[in-house]
CSV table of C-alpha atoms in Angstrom, one decimal:
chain,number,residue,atom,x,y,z
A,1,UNK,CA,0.0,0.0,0.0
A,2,UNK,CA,1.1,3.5,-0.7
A,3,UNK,CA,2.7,5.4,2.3
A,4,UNK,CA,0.2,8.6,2.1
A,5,UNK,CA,2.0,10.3,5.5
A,6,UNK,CA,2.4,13.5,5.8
A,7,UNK,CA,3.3,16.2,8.4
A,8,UNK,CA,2.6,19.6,9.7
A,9,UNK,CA,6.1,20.8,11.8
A,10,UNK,CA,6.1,17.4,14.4
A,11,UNK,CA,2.6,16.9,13.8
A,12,UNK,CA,2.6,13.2,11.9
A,13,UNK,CA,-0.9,12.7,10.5
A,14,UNK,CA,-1.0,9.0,8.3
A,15,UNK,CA,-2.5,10.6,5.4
A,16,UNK,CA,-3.9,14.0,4.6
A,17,UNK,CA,-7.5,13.6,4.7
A,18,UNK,CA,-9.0,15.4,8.0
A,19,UNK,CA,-12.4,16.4,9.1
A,20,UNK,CA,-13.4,20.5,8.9
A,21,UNK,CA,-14.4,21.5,12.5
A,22,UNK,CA,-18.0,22.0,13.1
A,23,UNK,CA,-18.8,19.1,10.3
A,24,UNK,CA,-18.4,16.3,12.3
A,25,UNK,CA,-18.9,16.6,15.7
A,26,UNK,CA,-16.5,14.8,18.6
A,27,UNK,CA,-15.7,12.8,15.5
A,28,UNK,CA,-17.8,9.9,17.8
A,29,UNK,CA,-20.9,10.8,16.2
A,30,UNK,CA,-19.8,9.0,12.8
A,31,UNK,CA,-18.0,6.0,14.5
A,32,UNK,CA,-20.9,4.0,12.7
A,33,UNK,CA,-20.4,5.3,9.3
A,34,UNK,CA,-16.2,5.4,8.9
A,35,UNK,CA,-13.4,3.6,10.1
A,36,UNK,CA,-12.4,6.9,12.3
A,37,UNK,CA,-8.9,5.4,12.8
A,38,UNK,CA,-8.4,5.8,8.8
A,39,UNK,CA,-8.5,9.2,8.8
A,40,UNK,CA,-5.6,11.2,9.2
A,41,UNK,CA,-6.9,14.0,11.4
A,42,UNK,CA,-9.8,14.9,13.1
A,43,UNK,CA,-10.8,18.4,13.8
A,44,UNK,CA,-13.7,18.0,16.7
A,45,UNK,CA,-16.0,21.2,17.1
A,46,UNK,CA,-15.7,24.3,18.4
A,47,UNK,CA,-14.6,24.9,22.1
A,48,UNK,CA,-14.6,28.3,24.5
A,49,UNK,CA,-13.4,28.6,27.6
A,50,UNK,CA,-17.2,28.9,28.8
A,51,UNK,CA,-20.0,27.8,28.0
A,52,UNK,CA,-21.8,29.2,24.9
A,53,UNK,CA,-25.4,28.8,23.8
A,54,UNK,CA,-25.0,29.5,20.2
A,55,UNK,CA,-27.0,31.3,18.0
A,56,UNK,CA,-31.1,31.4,18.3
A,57,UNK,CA,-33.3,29.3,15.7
A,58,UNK,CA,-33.3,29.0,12.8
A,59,UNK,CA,-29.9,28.4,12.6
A,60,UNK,CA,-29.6,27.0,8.9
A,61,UNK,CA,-31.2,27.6,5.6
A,62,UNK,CA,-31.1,25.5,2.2
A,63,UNK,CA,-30.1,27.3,-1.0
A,64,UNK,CA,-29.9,25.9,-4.6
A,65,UNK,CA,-26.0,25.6,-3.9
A,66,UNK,CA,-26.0,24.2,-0.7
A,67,UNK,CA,-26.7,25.0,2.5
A,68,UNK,CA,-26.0,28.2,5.0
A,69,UNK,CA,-25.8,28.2,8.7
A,70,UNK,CA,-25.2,30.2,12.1
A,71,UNK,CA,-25.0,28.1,14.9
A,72,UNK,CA,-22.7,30.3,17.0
A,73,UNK,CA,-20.2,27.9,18.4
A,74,UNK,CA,-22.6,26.2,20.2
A,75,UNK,CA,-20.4,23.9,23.2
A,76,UNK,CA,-20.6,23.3,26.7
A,77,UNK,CA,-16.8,24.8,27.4
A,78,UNK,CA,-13.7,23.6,27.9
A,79,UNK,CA,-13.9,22.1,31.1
A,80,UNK,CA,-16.8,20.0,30.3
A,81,UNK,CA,-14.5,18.9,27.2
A,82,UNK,CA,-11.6,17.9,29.1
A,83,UNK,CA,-14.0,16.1,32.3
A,84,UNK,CA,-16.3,14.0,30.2
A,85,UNK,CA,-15.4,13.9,25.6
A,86,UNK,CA,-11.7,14.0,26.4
A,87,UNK,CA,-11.7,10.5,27.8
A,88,UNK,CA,-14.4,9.0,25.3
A,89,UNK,CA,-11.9,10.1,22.4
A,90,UNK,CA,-8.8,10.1,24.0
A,91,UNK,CA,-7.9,6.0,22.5
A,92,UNK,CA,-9.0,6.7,18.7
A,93,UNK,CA,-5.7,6.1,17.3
A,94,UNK,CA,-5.9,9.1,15.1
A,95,UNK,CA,-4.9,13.0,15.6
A,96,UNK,CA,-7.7,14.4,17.9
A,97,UNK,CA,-7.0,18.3,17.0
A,98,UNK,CA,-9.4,21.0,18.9
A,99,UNK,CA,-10.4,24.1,17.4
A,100,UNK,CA,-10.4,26.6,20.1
A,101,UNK,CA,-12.3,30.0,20.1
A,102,UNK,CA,-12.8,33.0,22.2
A,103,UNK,CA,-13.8,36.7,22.2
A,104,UNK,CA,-10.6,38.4,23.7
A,105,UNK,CA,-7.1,36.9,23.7
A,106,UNK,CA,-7.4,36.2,27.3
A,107,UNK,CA,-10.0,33.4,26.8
A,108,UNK,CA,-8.2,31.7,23.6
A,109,UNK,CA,-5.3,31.8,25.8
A,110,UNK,CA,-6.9,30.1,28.8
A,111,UNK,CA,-9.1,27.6,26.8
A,112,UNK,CA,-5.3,26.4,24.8
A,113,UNK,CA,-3.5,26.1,27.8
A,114,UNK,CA,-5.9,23.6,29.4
A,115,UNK,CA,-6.2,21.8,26.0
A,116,UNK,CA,-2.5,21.9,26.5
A,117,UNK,CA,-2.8,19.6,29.5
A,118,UNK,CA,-4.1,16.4,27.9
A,119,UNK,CA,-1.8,14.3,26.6
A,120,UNK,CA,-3.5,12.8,23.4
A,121,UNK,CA,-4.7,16.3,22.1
A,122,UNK,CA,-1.5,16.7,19.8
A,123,UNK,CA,-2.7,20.0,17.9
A,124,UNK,CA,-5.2,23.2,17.9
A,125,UNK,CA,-7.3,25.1,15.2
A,126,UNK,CA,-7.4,28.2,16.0
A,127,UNK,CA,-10.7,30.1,15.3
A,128,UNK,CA,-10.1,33.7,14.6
A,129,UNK,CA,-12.6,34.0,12.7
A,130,UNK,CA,-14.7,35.5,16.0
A,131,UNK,CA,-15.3,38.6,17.0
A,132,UNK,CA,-13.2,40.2,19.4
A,133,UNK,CA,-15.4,41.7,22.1
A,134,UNK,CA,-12.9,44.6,23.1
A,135,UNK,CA,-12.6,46.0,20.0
A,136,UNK,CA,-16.1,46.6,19.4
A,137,UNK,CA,-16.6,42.6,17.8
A,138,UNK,CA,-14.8,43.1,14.2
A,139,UNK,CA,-13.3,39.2,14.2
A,140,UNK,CA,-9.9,39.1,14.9
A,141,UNK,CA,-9.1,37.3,11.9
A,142,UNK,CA,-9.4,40.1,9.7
A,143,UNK,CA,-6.6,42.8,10.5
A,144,UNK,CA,-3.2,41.2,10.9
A,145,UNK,CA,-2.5,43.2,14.0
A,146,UNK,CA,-5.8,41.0,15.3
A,147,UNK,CA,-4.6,38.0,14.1
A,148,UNK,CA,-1.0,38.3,15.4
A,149,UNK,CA,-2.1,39.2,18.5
A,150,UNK,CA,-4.2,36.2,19.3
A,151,UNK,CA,-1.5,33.7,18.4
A,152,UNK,CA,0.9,35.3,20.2
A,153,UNK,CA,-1.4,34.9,23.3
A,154,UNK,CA,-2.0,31.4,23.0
A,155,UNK,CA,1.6,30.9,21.5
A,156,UNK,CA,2.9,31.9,25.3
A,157,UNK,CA,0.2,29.2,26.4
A,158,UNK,CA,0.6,26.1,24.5
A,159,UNK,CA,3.7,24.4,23.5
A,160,UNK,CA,2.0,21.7,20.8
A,161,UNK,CA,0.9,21.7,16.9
A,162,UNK,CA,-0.8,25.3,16.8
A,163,UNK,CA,-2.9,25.4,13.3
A,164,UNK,CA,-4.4,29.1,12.9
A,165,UNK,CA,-7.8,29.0,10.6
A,166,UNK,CA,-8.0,31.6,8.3
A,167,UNK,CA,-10.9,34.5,7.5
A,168,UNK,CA,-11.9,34.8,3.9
A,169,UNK,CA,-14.1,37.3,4.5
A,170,UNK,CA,-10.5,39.8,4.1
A,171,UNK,CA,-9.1,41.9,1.6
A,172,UNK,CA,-5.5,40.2,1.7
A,173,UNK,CA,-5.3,36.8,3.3
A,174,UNK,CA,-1.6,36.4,2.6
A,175,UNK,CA,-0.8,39.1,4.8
A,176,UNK,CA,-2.7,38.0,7.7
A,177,UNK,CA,-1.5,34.3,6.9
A,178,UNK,CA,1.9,36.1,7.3
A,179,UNK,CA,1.2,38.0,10.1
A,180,UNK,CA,0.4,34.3,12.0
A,181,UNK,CA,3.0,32.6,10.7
A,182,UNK,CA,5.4,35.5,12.2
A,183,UNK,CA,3.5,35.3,15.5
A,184,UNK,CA,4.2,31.9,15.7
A,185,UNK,CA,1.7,29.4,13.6
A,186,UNK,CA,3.0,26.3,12.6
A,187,UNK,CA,-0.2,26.3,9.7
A,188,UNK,CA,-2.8,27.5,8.5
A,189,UNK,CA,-6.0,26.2,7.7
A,190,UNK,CA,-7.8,27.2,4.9
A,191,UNK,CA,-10.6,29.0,5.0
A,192,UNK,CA,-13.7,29.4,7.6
A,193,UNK,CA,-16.8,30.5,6.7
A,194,UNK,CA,-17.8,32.5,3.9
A,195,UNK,CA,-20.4,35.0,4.7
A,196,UNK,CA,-24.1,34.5,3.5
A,197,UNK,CA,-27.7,35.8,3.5
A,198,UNK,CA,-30.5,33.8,2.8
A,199,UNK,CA,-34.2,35.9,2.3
A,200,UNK,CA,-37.2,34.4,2.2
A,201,UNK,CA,-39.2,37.0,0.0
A,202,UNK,CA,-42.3,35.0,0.3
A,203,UNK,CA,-42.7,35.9,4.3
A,204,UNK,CA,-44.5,38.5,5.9
């Protein structure tokens, strides 16, 4: 059989294919569908260093193209992560990587350096695609001076694989993929969301 390994930095993944955060849950959820031990990274959902109730309903719309949503990062924190999905996923002999949000570089910081605790987490996404709450909520992810600034924070925090997803809702990604990369990234993931409006003309 082909040897389809690959690496980010130390990170050793068995093949490229990995799962987008937010798509597939704790990765647990599709045990009964895949072979989760063939694939060579998954990303599990997003986690905050609180609690977070997401957005309010409806959350997702179909369009001819596919299909929009909003849920808002919904997760019951980090804490509750690392007390009671941490040891459920913990044995799956692939790369467990947690995408870790926040709104202020305080809470990414916090939320990494307990991920940073538990031995078979090897990596982090990064989320900077939120909005940053002290500086009025434009997402961090779209000024470099934003994006630096977060990875620097949780670069101080956490010493493993730190993957930094990406905006596209900018007018120059390279910069801020630069700007990351100087701060201290070891990748980058490309891209979050996409903005989107659905309008349902036929409503009152």
């Amino acid at each position: 059989m082909a040897d389809l390994s690959v690496n980010i930095g130390k990170l050793q993944l068995k093949n490229p294919v990995m799962t987008a955060s937010g798509t597939f849950g704790y990765g647990l959820e599709f045990a009964d569908f895949v072979n989760l031990e063939d694939i060579g990274g998954i990303i599990v959902k997003g986690t905050t260093l609180k609690p977070r109730e997401g957005n309010p309903y409806p959350r997702m719309a179909e369009t001819p193209q596919g299909m929009l949503n909003c849920v808002g990062l919904q997760n019951k924190g980090v804490d509750y992560f690392c007390e009671h999905i941490y040891p459920q996923i913990k044995d799956i002999r692939t790369n467990m990587i947690v995408n870790v949000s926040g709104s202020c570089c305080e809470d990414y910081a916090e939320c990494a350096a307990r991920i940073n605790e538990l031995e078979r987490i090897p990596a982090i996404e990064l989320n900077i695609s939120c909005p940053n709450v002290k500086q009025g909520g434009m997402a961090f992810g779209v000024t470099a001076e934003g994006a630096s600034a977060v990875v620097k924070a949780v670069r101080k925090a956490y010493d493993k694989t730190l993957i930094v997803k990406l905006s596209p809702n900018v007018t120059n990604v390279a910069d801020i993929a630069r700007s990351v990369e100087d701060a201290g990234a070891d990748s980058v993931s490309l891209i979050n969301t996409l903005m989107g409006m659905a309008i349902d003309i036929e409503a009152s």
